[in-house]
Amino acid sequence: MSPAFRTMDVEPRTKGILLEPFVHQVGGHSCVLRFNETTLCKPLVPREHQFYETLPAEMRRFTPQYKGDHGTVDIVDNSDCEPKSKLLRWTNKKHHALETEKNPKDWVRQHRKEEKMKSHKLEEEFEWLKKSEVLYYSVEKKGNVSSQLKHYNPWSMKCHQQQLQRMKENAKHRNQYKFILLENLTSRYEVPCVLDLKMGTRQHGDDASEEKAANQIRKCQQSTSAVIGVRVCGMQVYQAGTGQLMFMNKYHGRKLSVQGFKEALFQFFHNGRYLRRELLGPVLKKLTELKAVLERQESYRFYSSSLLVIYDGKEWPEVTLDSDAEDLEDLSEESADESAGAYAYKPIGASSVDVRMIDFAHTTCRLYGEDSVVHEGQDAGYIFGLQSLIDIVTEISEESGE
């Protein structure tokens, strides 16, 4: 167990900890789960694990905080849960509840039959999701908007169901898997608006099969990845004008032209009433800083990595306080407490934009040692995509009067 994990405040393992679907996942296919309010679990991939273990210090503020790696989980099918989905239970036990059946052979036979039927059903549902590339969900305006957002990102739910189904079918060790623990980047936002951008002009790793490489090359050539080094992989944005959540998935993102990409980016920063202009400056600053950091990284290649842009769909009232920075930070921390709800001020960073790199399963670097291919210099494709993103956000800012 890593020291980072040991410091976490969790219940004794013998009781188990439910891992819920992470409902703000807007792209990708890996199963990301919610460990607690501030921590997510992601299936451990050795290359991604190695990336976080050897991450350069100056890159840490542009990636989720790595909280360690550990242990095993048992997959639990909780059909009474809302939404209808799979849950995982964190445990250290070698046996799980399903093994207590009186007739193991009969149970296994019936279980396989049920799982096969579920798998076919999930595939049908996922095909529907592919066709429904842009979806809107009306959020009830009564009460706290964020309380209505718990289970309604269709992409995240379908991905979780499909991935967990595969995990169960391919399990080699009694449905137990190892996970890494990462910061939940959406936890400090009331209504997270999330943009997932697939970065770079190349997506396949050095270890990809010829078929896989050809498939990834085709996707790049047929999308904005080849032209500007970036494409939309998913989006979730709250539209205050209509009280709706808008979801855009990767299939729609692949079809966008460069102009369509720019319009999608504009839509991400638009709340249905007006453009959130106050967000454009901060996102440009972070993108520029990230670009400078990556230009200093020797031999890294971030193949198939994504860039997340996150902000709060809930707008906080601007209040000027006659106080120094330390006082403001104290107030910000206190605002996290429910008892601080009477304070009429804007929490620190509430309307800021967060920019983070994620997904490093195909990343390579000379530090890894065992890779057959060692690259020299910068990741030019990723940096090209960042510059394109900077240019387009700058155009949106200038055209909107900033």
mmCIF file of C-alpha atoms in Angstrom:
data_model
loop_
_atom_site.group_PDB
_atom_site.id
_atom_site.type_symbol
_atom_site.label_atom_id
_atom_site.label_comp_id
_atom_site.label_asym_id
_atom_site.label_seq_id
_atom_site.Cartn_x
_atom_site.Cartn_y
_atom_site.Cartn_z
ATOM 1 C CA MET A 1 0.000 0.000 0.000
ATOM 2 C CA SER A 2 1.364 3.404 -0.905
ATOM 3 C CA PRO A 3 1.898 6.055 1.833
ATOM 4 C CA ALA A 4 -0.502 8.344 -0.037
ATOM 5 C CA PHE A 5 -3.294 5.851 0.347
ATOM 6 C CA ARG A 6 -2.612 5.111 4.000
ATOM 7 C CA THR A 7 -3.212 8.745 4.896
ATOM 8 C CA MET A 8 -6.716 8.732 3.450
ATOM 9 C CA ASP A 9 -9.591 8.774 5.900
ATOM 10 C CA VAL A 10 -11.485 5.606 5.012
ATOM 11 C CA GLU A 11 -13.480 3.008 6.886
ATOM 12 C CA PRO A 12 -11.888 -0.314 7.814
ATOM 13 C CA ARG A 13 -11.577 -2.462 4.714
ATOM 14 C CA THR A 14 -13.394 -5.363 6.223
ATOM 15 C CA LYS A 15 -16.596 -3.369 5.886
ATOM 16 C CA GLY A 16 -15.957 -2.568 2.246
ATOM 17 C CA ILE A 17 -16.436 0.761 0.495
ATOM 18 C CA LEU A 18 -18.911 1.238 -2.332
ATOM 19 C CA LEU A 19 -17.386 2.730 -5.462
ATOM 20 C CA GLU A 20 -20.054 4.635 -7.358
ATOM 21 C CA PRO A 21 -20.008 5.559 -11.067
ATOM 22 C CA PHE A 22 -18.349 8.915 -11.711
ATOM 23 C CA VAL A 23 -21.152 10.755 -13.446
ATOM 24 C CA HIS A 24 -19.142 13.675 -14.839
ATOM 25 C CA GLN A 25 -17.043 11.559 -17.202
ATOM 26 C CA VAL A 26 -17.717 12.960 -20.668
ATOM 27 C CA GLY A 27 -15.199 11.044 -22.785
ATOM 28 C CA GLY A 28 -12.995 7.993 -22.950
ATOM 29 C CA HIS A 29 -13.971 4.381 -22.407
ATOM 30 C CA SER A 30 -12.096 3.418 -19.241
ATOM 31 C CA CYS A 31 -14.267 2.891 -16.206
ATOM 32 C CA VAL A 32 -13.734 5.767 -13.765
ATOM 33 C CA LEU A 33 -15.409 5.401 -10.382
ATOM 34 C CA ARG A 34 -16.086 7.663 -7.425
ATOM 35 C CA PHE A 35 -14.257 6.573 -4.266
ATOM 36 C CA ASN A 36 -15.419 9.551 -2.220
ATOM 37 C CA GLU A 37 -16.207 13.223 -2.746
ATOM 38 C CA THR A 38 -12.640 14.193 -3.652
ATOM 39 C CA THR A 39 -11.169 10.937 -4.985
ATOM 40 C CA LEU A 40 -11.724 8.801 -8.078
ATOM 41 C CA CYS A 41 -10.621 5.247 -8.859
ATOM 42 C CA LYS A 42 -9.360 4.217 -12.256
ATOM 43 C CA PRO A 43 -8.273 0.721 -13.369
ATOM 44 C CA LEU A 44 -4.515 0.423 -12.963
ATOM 45 C CA VAL A 45 -2.678 0.393 -16.294
ATOM 46 C CA PRO A 46 1.067 -0.174 -15.747
ATOM 47 C CA ARG A 47 2.163 2.557 -18.150
ATOM 48 C CA GLU A 48 -0.183 5.159 -16.657
ATOM 49 C CA HIS A 49 0.828 4.052 -13.172
ATOM 50 C CA GLN A 50 4.474 4.572 -14.104
ATOM 51 C CA PHE A 51 3.681 8.019 -15.491
ATOM 52 C CA TYR A 52 2.197 9.201 -12.201
ATOM 53 C CA GLU A 53 5.023 7.639 -10.187
ATOM 54 C CA THR A 54 7.695 9.471 -12.241
ATOM 55 C CA LEU A 55 5.792 12.670 -13.037
ATOM 56 C CA PRO A 56 8.032 15.777 -13.264
ATOM 57 C CA ALA A 57 7.273 18.248 -10.465
ATOM 58 C CA GLU A 58 6.411 21.128 -12.785
ATOM 59 C CA MET A 59 3.739 19.035 -14.528
ATOM 60 C CA ARG A 60 1.868 18.119 -11.343
ATOM 61 C CA ARG A 61 -0.335 21.189 -11.320
ATOM 62 C CA PHE A 62 -1.563 20.237 -14.792
ATOM 63 C CA THR A 63 -2.558 16.668 -13.906
ATOM 64 C CA PRO A 64 -4.955 15.257 -11.299
ATOM 65 C CA GLN A 65 -3.339 14.768 -7.908
ATOM 66 C CA TYR A 66 -2.078 11.201 -7.678
ATOM 67 C CA LYS A 67 -3.179 9.650 -4.386
ATOM 68 C CA GLY A 68 -1.548 6.269 -4.702
ATOM 69 C CA ASP A 69 -2.312 2.800 -5.983
ATOM 70 C CA HIS A 70 -3.739 -0.133 -4.202
ATOM 71 C CA GLY A 71 -5.564 -3.279 -3.947
ATOM 72 C CA THR A 72 -8.494 -5.166 -5.143
ATOM 73 C CA VAL A 73 -12.176 -4.633 -5.655
ATOM 74 C CA ASP A 74 -15.026 -7.055 -6.012
ATOM 75 C CA ILE A 75 -17.655 -6.295 -8.631
ATOM 76 C CA VAL A 76 -21.149 -6.195 -7.173
ATOM 77 C CA ASP A 77 -24.280 -6.098 -9.324
ATOM 78 C CA ASN A 78 -26.731 -3.921 -7.415
ATOM 79 C CA SER A 79 -29.851 -3.979 -9.585
ATOM 80 C CA ASP A 80 -31.863 -2.015 -7.043
ATOM 81 C CA CYS A 81 -29.520 0.945 -7.296
ATOM 82 C CA GLU A 82 -30.660 4.110 -9.037
ATOM 83 C CA PRO A 83 -29.540 4.431 -11.739
ATOM 84 C CA LYS A 84 -29.564 0.796 -12.840
ATOM 85 C CA SER A 85 -25.831 0.223 -12.917
ATOM 86 C CA LYS A 86 -22.965 -1.759 -11.531
ATOM 87 C CA LEU A 87 -21.163 -0.839 -8.356
ATOM 88 C CA LEU A 88 -17.825 -1.986 -7.051
ATOM 89 C CA ARG A 89 -17.035 -2.782 -3.451
ATOM 90 C CA TRP A 90 -13.530 -2.119 -2.171
ATOM 91 C CA THR A 91 -12.363 -5.090 -0.154
ATOM 92 C CA ASN A 92 -9.353 -7.077 0.896
ATOM 93 C CA LYS A 93 -11.272 -10.314 1.266
ATOM 94 C CA LYS A 94 -10.473 -13.250 -0.987
ATOM 95 C CA HIS A 95 -14.083 -14.412 -1.087
ATOM 96 C CA HIS A 96 -17.166 -12.464 -1.936
ATOM 97 C CA ALA A 97 -20.860 -12.892 -1.288
ATOM 98 C CA LEU A 98 -21.621 -14.610 -4.568
ATOM 99 C CA GLU A 99 -19.462 -17.574 -3.600
ATOM 100 C CA THR A 100 -21.773 -18.545 -0.736
ATOM 101 C CA GLU A 101 -24.346 -20.110 -3.043
ATOM 102 C CA LYS A 102 -25.242 -23.675 -2.040
ATOM 103 C CA ASN A 103 -24.896 -25.043 -5.575
ATOM 104 C CA PRO A 104 -21.890 -23.365 -7.224
ATOM 105 C CA LYS A 105 -22.169 -25.164 -10.599
ATOM 106 C CA ASP A 106 -25.844 -24.318 -11.068
ATOM 107 C CA TRP A 107 -25.204 -20.744 -10.008
ATOM 108 C CA VAL A 108 -22.274 -20.337 -12.391
ATOM 109 C CA ARG A 109 -24.324 -21.721 -15.304
ATOM 110 C CA GLN A 110 -27.251 -19.400 -14.574
ATOM 111 C CA HIS A 111 -24.958 -16.468 -13.898
ATOM 112 C CA ARG A 112 -23.194 -16.846 -17.259
ATOM 113 C CA LYS A 113 -26.516 -16.982 -19.057
ATOM 114 C CA GLU A 114 -27.719 -13.803 -17.331
ATOM 115 C CA GLU A 115 -24.438 -12.022 -17.988
ATOM 116 C CA LYS A 116 -24.587 -12.900 -21.690
ATOM 117 C CA MET A 117 -28.099 -11.455 -21.923
ATOM 118 C CA LYS A 118 -27.004 -8.320 -20.084
ATOM 119 C CA SER A 119 -24.014 -7.939 -22.388
ATOM 120 C CA HIS A 120 -26.213 -8.015 -25.501
ATOM 121 C CA LYS A 121 -28.570 -5.474 -23.943
ATOM 122 C CA LEU A 122 -25.724 -3.140 -23.045
ATOM 123 C CA GLU A 123 -24.350 -3.336 -26.581
ATOM 124 C CA GLU A 124 -27.766 -2.344 -27.954
ATOM 125 C CA GLU A 125 -27.974 0.578 -25.529
ATOM 126 C CA PHE A 126 -24.473 1.702 -26.445
ATOM 127 C CA GLU A 127 -25.304 1.636 -30.142
ATOM 128 C CA TRP A 128 -28.219 3.961 -29.375
ATOM 129 C CA LEU A 129 -25.867 6.303 -27.572
ATOM 130 C CA LYS A 130 -23.542 6.401 -30.588
ATOM 131 C CA LYS A 131 -26.432 7.608 -32.751
ATOM 132 C CA SER A 132 -27.542 10.193 -30.177
ATOM 133 C CA GLU A 133 -24.431 12.341 -30.469
ATOM 134 C CA VAL A 134 -25.833 15.493 -28.858
ATOM 135 C CA LEU A 135 -28.348 15.176 -26.043
ATOM 136 C CA TYR A 136 -30.184 17.638 -23.827
ATOM 137 C CA TYR A 137 -31.503 16.921 -20.375
ATOM 138 C CA SER A 138 -33.901 19.326 -18.653
ATOM 139 C CA VAL A 139 -32.875 20.027 -15.079
ATOM 140 C CA GLU A 140 -35.574 20.937 -12.587
ATOM 141 C CA LYS A 141 -34.945 24.505 -11.509
ATOM 142 C CA LYS A 142 -36.334 24.138 -8.009
ATOM 143 C CA GLY A 143 -33.756 23.990 -5.248
ATOM 144 C CA ASN A 144 -30.076 23.414 -5.783
ATOM 145 C CA VAL A 145 -29.351 22.625 -9.420
ATOM 146 C CA SER A 146 -26.347 20.490 -8.560
ATOM 147 C CA SER A 147 -28.512 18.107 -6.550
ATOM 148 C CA GLN A 148 -30.297 17.210 -9.788
ATOM 149 C CA LEU A 149 -27.098 16.285 -11.636
ATOM 150 C CA LYS A 150 -26.221 13.104 -9.805
ATOM 151 C CA HIS A 151 -27.060 10.460 -12.394
ATOM 152 C CA TYR A 152 -27.784 12.065 -15.728
ATOM 153 C CA ASN A 153 -24.672 12.051 -17.892
ATOM 154 C CA PRO A 154 -25.629 9.363 -20.450
ATOM 155 C CA TRP A 155 -22.098 8.874 -21.725
ATOM 156 C CA SER A 156 -20.632 8.167 -18.302
ATOM 157 C CA MET A 157 -23.399 5.755 -17.346
ATOM 158 C CA LYS A 158 -23.212 3.728 -20.561
ATOM 159 C CA CYS A 159 -19.426 3.615 -20.454
ATOM 160 C CA HIS A 160 -19.487 2.439 -16.846
ATOM 161 C CA GLN A 161 -22.016 -0.264 -17.572
ATOM 162 C CA GLN A 162 -20.210 -1.516 -20.652
ATOM 163 C CA GLN A 163 -16.747 -1.428 -19.111
ATOM 164 C CA LEU A 164 -17.816 -3.120 -15.903
ATOM 165 C CA GLN A 165 -19.588 -5.791 -17.913
ATOM 166 C CA ARG A 166 -16.357 -6.475 -19.779
ATOM 167 C CA MET A 167 -14.432 -6.553 -16.527
ATOM 168 C CA LYS A 168 -16.780 -9.169 -15.155
ATOM 169 C CA GLU A 169 -16.594 -11.290 -18.309
ATOM 170 C CA ASN A 170 -12.803 -11.123 -18.513
ATOM 171 C CA ALA A 171 -12.077 -11.449 -14.807
ATOM 172 C CA LYS A 172 -9.136 -13.703 -13.976
ATOM 173 C CA HIS A 173 -9.032 -13.302 -10.215
ATOM 174 C CA ARG A 174 -12.596 -13.584 -8.978
ATOM 175 C CA ASN A 175 -13.628 -10.195 -10.358
ATOM 176 C CA GLN A 176 -10.892 -8.379 -8.459
ATOM 177 C CA TYR A 177 -8.972 -5.474 -9.975
ATOM 178 C CA LYS A 178 -6.307 -2.989 -8.979
ATOM 179 C CA PHE A 179 -6.962 0.740 -9.189
ATOM 180 C CA ILE A 180 -5.073 3.998 -8.938
ATOM 181 C CA LEU A 181 -6.541 6.827 -6.885
ATOM 182 C CA LEU A 182 -6.794 10.270 -8.459
ATOM 183 C CA GLU A 183 -8.157 13.658 -7.508
ATOM 184 C CA ASN A 184 -11.784 14.294 -8.446
ATOM 185 C CA LEU A 185 -11.330 17.491 -10.436
ATOM 186 C CA THR A 186 -15.066 18.272 -10.404
ATOM 187 C CA SER A 187 -15.533 18.080 -6.631
ATOM 188 C CA ARG A 188 -15.189 21.798 -5.949
ATOM 189 C CA TYR A 189 -17.772 22.805 -8.541
ATOM 190 C CA GLU A 190 -21.502 23.045 -7.883
ATOM 191 C CA VAL A 191 -22.450 22.383 -11.514
ATOM 192 C CA PRO A 192 -19.384 21.056 -13.362
ATOM 193 C CA CYS A 193 -19.120 21.983 -17.027
ATOM 194 C CA VAL A 194 -16.551 19.636 -18.555
ATOM 195 C CA LEU A 195 -14.822 19.617 -21.948
ATOM 196 C CA ASP A 196 -12.687 16.605 -22.923
ATOM 197 C CA LEU A 197 -10.265 17.313 -25.770
ATOM 198 C CA LYS A 198 -8.235 14.574 -27.448
ATOM 199 C CA MET A 199 -4.815 16.138 -27.960
ATOM 200 C CA GLY A 200 -2.114 15.633 -30.584
ATOM 201 C CA THR A 201 -1.839 14.669 -34.231
ATOM 202 C CA ARG A 202 -1.161 11.020 -33.373
ATOM 203 C CA GLN A 203 -3.188 8.817 -31.023
ATOM 204 C CA HIS A 204 -1.686 5.301 -31.247
ATOM 205 C CA GLY A 205 1.068 4.203 -28.897
ATOM 206 C CA ASP A 206 4.364 2.692 -29.967
ATOM 207 C CA ASP A 207 3.126 -0.710 -28.868
ATOM 208 C CA ALA A 208 -0.083 -0.573 -30.947
ATOM 209 C CA SER A 209 -0.803 -3.385 -33.398
ATOM 210 C CA GLU A 210 -0.888 -2.556 -37.100
ATOM 211 C CA GLU A 211 -4.670 -2.753 -37.041
ATOM 212 C CA LYS A 212 -4.951 -0.486 -34.002
ATOM 213 C CA ALA A 213 -2.495 2.031 -35.427
ATOM 214 C CA ALA A 214 -4.334 2.115 -38.763
ATOM 215 C CA ASN A 215 -7.637 2.669 -36.990
ATOM 216 C CA GLN A 216 -6.254 5.549 -34.918
ATOM 217 C CA ILE A 217 -4.569 7.119 -37.950
ATOM 218 C CA ARG A 218 -7.874 7.002 -39.814
ATOM 219 C CA LYS A 219 -9.697 8.718 -36.937
ATOM 220 C CA CYS A 220 -7.100 11.476 -36.880
ATOM 221 C CA GLN A 221 -7.164 11.974 -40.637
ATOM 222 C CA GLN A 222 -10.960 12.179 -40.697
ATOM 223 C CA SER A 223 -11.192 14.670 -37.831
ATOM 224 C CA THR A 224 -9.709 17.967 -36.715
ATOM 225 C CA SER A 225 -6.813 16.061 -35.063
ATOM 226 C CA ALA A 226 -4.858 15.991 -38.327
ATOM 227 C CA VAL A 227 -5.513 19.652 -39.117
ATOM 228 C CA ILE A 228 -5.181 21.410 -35.752
ATOM 229 C CA GLY A 229 -3.934 18.672 -33.406
ATOM 230 C CA VAL A 230 -7.043 18.586 -31.221
ATOM 231 C CA ARG A 231 -10.613 17.290 -31.384
ATOM 232 C CA VAL A 232 -13.664 17.223 -29.129
ATOM 233 C CA CYS A 233 -13.920 13.931 -27.240
ATOM 234 C CA GLY A 234 -16.867 14.887 -25.027
ATOM 235 C CA MET A 235 -18.686 17.789 -23.432
ATOM 236 C CA GLN A 236 -21.077 18.492 -20.590
ATOM 237 C CA VAL A 237 -22.327 22.063 -20.195
ATOM 238 C CA TYR A 238 -25.151 23.620 -18.208
ATOM 239 C CA GLN A 239 -27.337 26.062 -20.116
ATOM 240 C CA ALA A 240 -28.872 28.483 -17.666
ATOM 241 C CA GLY A 241 -31.084 29.984 -20.370
ATOM 242 C CA THR A 242 -33.117 26.796 -20.756
ATOM 243 C CA GLY A 243 -32.262 24.972 -17.542
ATOM 244 C CA GLN A 244 -30.817 22.108 -19.569
ATOM 245 C CA LEU A 245 -27.649 20.082 -19.582
ATOM 246 C CA MET A 246 -26.136 19.575 -23.009
ATOM 247 C CA PHE A 247 -24.045 16.470 -23.666
ATOM 248 C CA MET A 248 -21.860 16.024 -26.744
ATOM 249 C CA ASN A 249 -20.008 12.750 -27.294
ATOM 250 C CA LYS A 250 -16.877 11.762 -29.201
ATOM 251 C CA TYR A 251 -18.745 10.557 -32.272
ATOM 252 C CA HIS A 252 -20.039 14.055 -32.871
ATOM 253 C CA GLY A 253 -16.612 15.498 -32.070
ATOM 254 C CA ARG A 254 -14.983 13.413 -34.788
ATOM 255 C CA LYS A 255 -17.303 14.849 -37.444
ATOM 256 C CA LEU A 256 -16.615 18.505 -36.679
ATOM 257 C CA SER A 257 -14.766 20.712 -39.134
ATOM 258 C CA VAL A 258 -12.296 23.272 -37.804
ATOM 259 C CA GLN A 259 -15.104 25.841 -37.850
ATOM 260 C CA GLY A 260 -17.380 23.334 -36.150
ATOM 261 C CA PHE A 261 -14.723 22.780 -33.481
ATOM 262 C CA LYS A 262 -14.572 26.526 -32.866
ATOM 263 C CA GLU A 263 -18.365 26.682 -32.585
ATOM 264 C CA ALA A 264 -18.346 23.787 -30.115
ATOM 265 C CA LEU A 265 -15.739 25.596 -28.029
ATOM 266 C CA PHE A 266 -17.872 28.748 -28.121
ATOM 267 C CA GLN A 267 -20.872 26.687 -27.036
ATOM 268 C CA PHE A 268 -18.910 25.253 -24.123
ATOM 269 C CA PHE A 269 -18.293 28.734 -22.724
ATOM 270 C CA HIS A 270 -21.855 29.897 -23.440
ATOM 271 C CA ASN A 271 -24.512 29.397 -20.778
ATOM 272 C CA GLY A 272 -27.477 29.710 -23.117
ATOM 273 C CA ARG A 273 -27.874 33.401 -22.335
ATOM 274 C CA TYR A 274 -24.454 34.860 -22.936
ATOM 275 C CA LEU A 275 -20.797 33.958 -23.346
ATOM 276 C CA ARG A 276 -18.933 33.500 -20.065
ATOM 277 C CA ARG A 277 -16.248 35.971 -21.124
ATOM 278 C CA GLU A 278 -14.661 36.073 -17.668
ATOM 279 C CA LEU A 279 -13.489 32.483 -18.218
ATOM 280 C CA LEU A 280 -11.568 33.068 -21.437
ATOM 281 C CA GLY A 281 -8.648 34.976 -19.904
ATOM 282 C CA PRO A 282 -7.961 32.357 -17.204
ATOM 283 C CA VAL A 283 -8.137 29.451 -19.659
ATOM 284 C CA LEU A 284 -5.735 31.196 -22.041
ATOM 285 C CA LYS A 285 -3.305 31.791 -19.191
ATOM 286 C CA LYS A 286 -3.362 28.130 -18.136
ATOM 287 C CA LEU A 287 -3.033 26.842 -21.699
ATOM 288 C CA THR A 288 -0.042 29.104 -22.286
ATOM 289 C CA GLU A 289 1.591 27.994 -19.048
ATOM 290 C CA LEU A 290 1.008 24.323 -19.882
ATOM 291 C CA LYS A 291 2.504 24.787 -23.336
ATOM 292 C CA ALA A 292 5.649 26.311 -21.801
ATOM 293 C CA VAL A 293 5.949 23.388 -19.374
ATOM 294 C CA LEU A 294 5.581 20.753 -22.104
ATOM 295 C CA GLU A 295 8.150 22.498 -24.286
ATOM 296 C CA ARG A 296 10.657 21.730 -21.530
ATOM 297 C CA GLN A 297 9.846 18.007 -21.334
ATOM 298 C CA GLU A 298 12.418 15.858 -23.110
ATOM 299 C CA SER A 299 11.334 12.612 -24.846
ATOM 300 C CA TYR A 300 7.734 12.537 -23.553
ATOM 301 C CA ARG A 301 4.981 11.508 -25.972
ATOM 302 C CA PHE A 302 1.425 11.776 -24.696
ATOM 303 C CA TYR A 303 -0.283 9.552 -27.253
ATOM 304 C CA SER A 304 -4.076 9.335 -26.843
ATOM 305 C CA SER A 305 -3.971 11.705 -23.873
ATOM 306 C CA SER A 306 -6.794 14.163 -23.245
ATOM 307 C CA LEU A 307 -7.021 17.665 -21.864
ATOM 308 C CA LEU A 308 -9.881 18.539 -19.533
ATOM 309 C CA VAL A 309 -11.279 22.052 -19.241
ATOM 310 C CA ILE A 310 -13.638 22.493 -16.280
ATOM 311 C CA TYR A 311 -15.587 25.411 -14.856
ATOM 312 C CA ASP A 312 -18.652 25.962 -12.701
ATOM 313 C CA GLY A 313 -21.978 26.316 -14.484
ATOM 314 C CA LYS A 314 -23.305 28.013 -11.368
ATOM 315 C CA GLU A 315 -22.323 31.667 -11.363
ATOM 316 C CA TRP A 316 -21.366 33.157 -8.019
ATOM 317 C CA PRO A 317 -22.099 36.808 -7.140
ATOM 318 C CA GLU A 318 -19.088 39.049 -7.378
ATOM 319 C CA VAL A 319 -18.279 40.617 -4.011
ATOM 320 C CA THR A 320 -15.289 42.803 -3.259
ATOM 321 C CA LEU A 321 -13.808 42.202 0.164
ATOM 322 C CA ASP A 322 -11.363 44.572 1.845
ATOM 323 C CA SER A 323 -8.998 41.835 2.892
ATOM 324 C CA ASP A 324 -5.644 40.355 2.018
ATOM 325 C CA ALA A 325 -5.066 37.113 0.176
ATOM 326 C CA GLU A 326 -4.648 35.002 3.323
ATOM 327 C CA ASP A 327 -8.021 36.133 4.661
ATOM 328 C CA LEU A 328 -9.641 35.266 1.334
ATOM 329 C CA GLU A 329 -8.090 31.812 1.369
ATOM 330 C CA ASP A 330 -9.407 31.265 4.892
ATOM 331 C CA LEU A 331 -12.890 32.276 3.800
ATOM 332 C CA SER A 332 -12.647 29.970 0.800
ATOM 333 C CA GLU A 333 -11.836 27.005 3.030
ATOM 334 C CA GLU A 334 -14.634 27.912 5.408
ATOM 335 C CA SER A 335 -17.103 28.089 2.520
ATOM 336 C CA ALA A 336 -16.652 24.360 2.004
ATOM 337 C CA ASP A 337 -18.460 23.851 5.306
ATOM 338 C CA GLU A 338 -22.246 23.745 5.015
ATOM 339 C CA SER A 339 -22.461 25.950 8.080
ATOM 340 C CA ALA A 340 -20.819 28.740 6.112
ATOM 341 C CA GLY A 341 -23.779 29.083 3.780
ATOM 342 C CA ALA A 342 -24.722 32.476 5.156
ATOM 343 C CA TYR A 343 -21.570 34.121 3.812
ATOM 344 C CA ALA A 344 -22.317 36.393 0.847
ATOM 345 C CA TYR A 345 -19.050 36.254 -1.042
ATOM 346 C CA LYS A 346 -17.567 34.530 -4.015
ATOM 347 C CA PRO A 347 -15.444 31.486 -3.060
ATOM 348 C CA ILE A 348 -11.886 31.571 -4.350
ATOM 349 C CA GLY A 349 -11.660 30.115 -7.841
ATOM 350 C CA ALA A 350 -15.404 29.490 -8.089
ATOM 351 C CA SER A 351 -15.590 30.954 -11.602
ATOM 352 C CA SER A 352 -12.077 30.044 -12.639
ATOM 353 C CA VAL A 353 -11.241 27.455 -15.266
ATOM 354 C CA ASP A 354 -9.285 24.316 -14.477
ATOM 355 C CA VAL A 355 -7.073 22.822 -17.193
ATOM 356 C CA ARG A 356 -5.630 19.323 -16.634
ATOM 357 C CA MET A 357 -4.038 16.565 -18.667
ATOM 358 C CA ILE A 358 -5.527 13.084 -18.175
ATOM 359 C CA ASP A 359 -5.260 9.551 -19.598
ATOM 360 C CA PHE A 360 -1.662 8.372 -19.867
ATOM 361 C CA ALA A 361 -2.080 4.692 -20.753
ATOM 362 C CA HIS A 362 -0.065 5.169 -23.972
ATOM 363 C CA THR A 363 2.433 7.751 -22.755
ATOM 364 C CA THR A 364 6.121 7.025 -23.241
ATOM 365 C CA CYS A 365 9.354 8.585 -22.006
ATOM 366 C CA ARG A 366 13.022 7.594 -21.887
ATOM 367 C CA LEU A 367 12.689 7.281 -18.102
ATOM 368 C CA TYR A 368 10.512 4.191 -18.556
ATOM 369 C CA GLY A 369 13.545 2.132 -19.536
ATOM 370 C CA GLU A 370 11.855 -0.863 -21.155
ATOM 371 C CA ASP A 371 10.339 0.858 -24.211
ATOM 372 C CA SER A 372 11.787 -0.242 -27.530
ATOM 373 C CA VAL A 373 11.283 3.234 -29.010
ATOM 374 C CA VAL A 374 12.820 6.271 -27.310
ATOM 375 C CA HIS A 375 11.796 9.643 -28.699
ATOM 376 C CA GLU A 376 13.888 12.787 -28.739
ATOM 377 C CA GLY A 377 12.777 16.336 -28.015
ATOM 378 C CA GLN A 378 9.257 17.662 -27.400
ATOM 379 C CA ASP A 379 5.886 16.141 -28.166
ATOM 380 C CA ALA A 380 5.381 18.389 -31.177
ATOM 381 C CA GLY A 381 1.915 17.027 -32.004
ATOM 382 C CA TYR A 382 0.526 17.745 -28.528
ATOM 383 C CA ILE A 383 2.134 21.188 -28.406
ATOM 384 C CA PHE A 384 0.739 21.954 -31.875
ATOM 385 C CA GLY A 385 -2.744 21.084 -30.567
ATOM 386 C CA LEU A 386 -2.255 23.360 -27.551
ATOM 387 C CA GLN A 387 -1.215 26.254 -29.798
ATOM 388 C CA SER A 388 -4.266 25.676 -32.011
ATOM 389 C CA LEU A 389 -6.457 25.724 -28.918
ATOM 390 C CA ILE A 390 -4.839 28.950 -27.723
ATOM 391 C CA ASP A 391 -5.378 30.543 -31.140
ATOM 392 C CA ILE A 392 -9.053 29.556 -31.302
ATOM 393 C CA VAL A 393 -9.859 30.676 -27.737
ATOM 394 C CA THR A 394 -8.071 33.952 -28.533
ATOM 395 C CA GLU A 395 -10.252 34.388 -31.635
ATOM 396 C CA ILE A 396 -13.408 33.763 -29.589
ATOM 397 C CA SER A 397 -12.235 36.262 -26.990
ATOM 398 C CA GLU A 398 -11.439 38.950 -29.578
ATOM 399 C CA GLU A 399 -14.656 38.407 -31.519
ATOM 400 C CA SER A 400 -16.710 38.670 -28.338
ATOM 401 C CA GLY A 401 -15.208 42.028 -27.433
ATOM 402 C CA GLU A 402 -12.622 40.978 -24.896
#
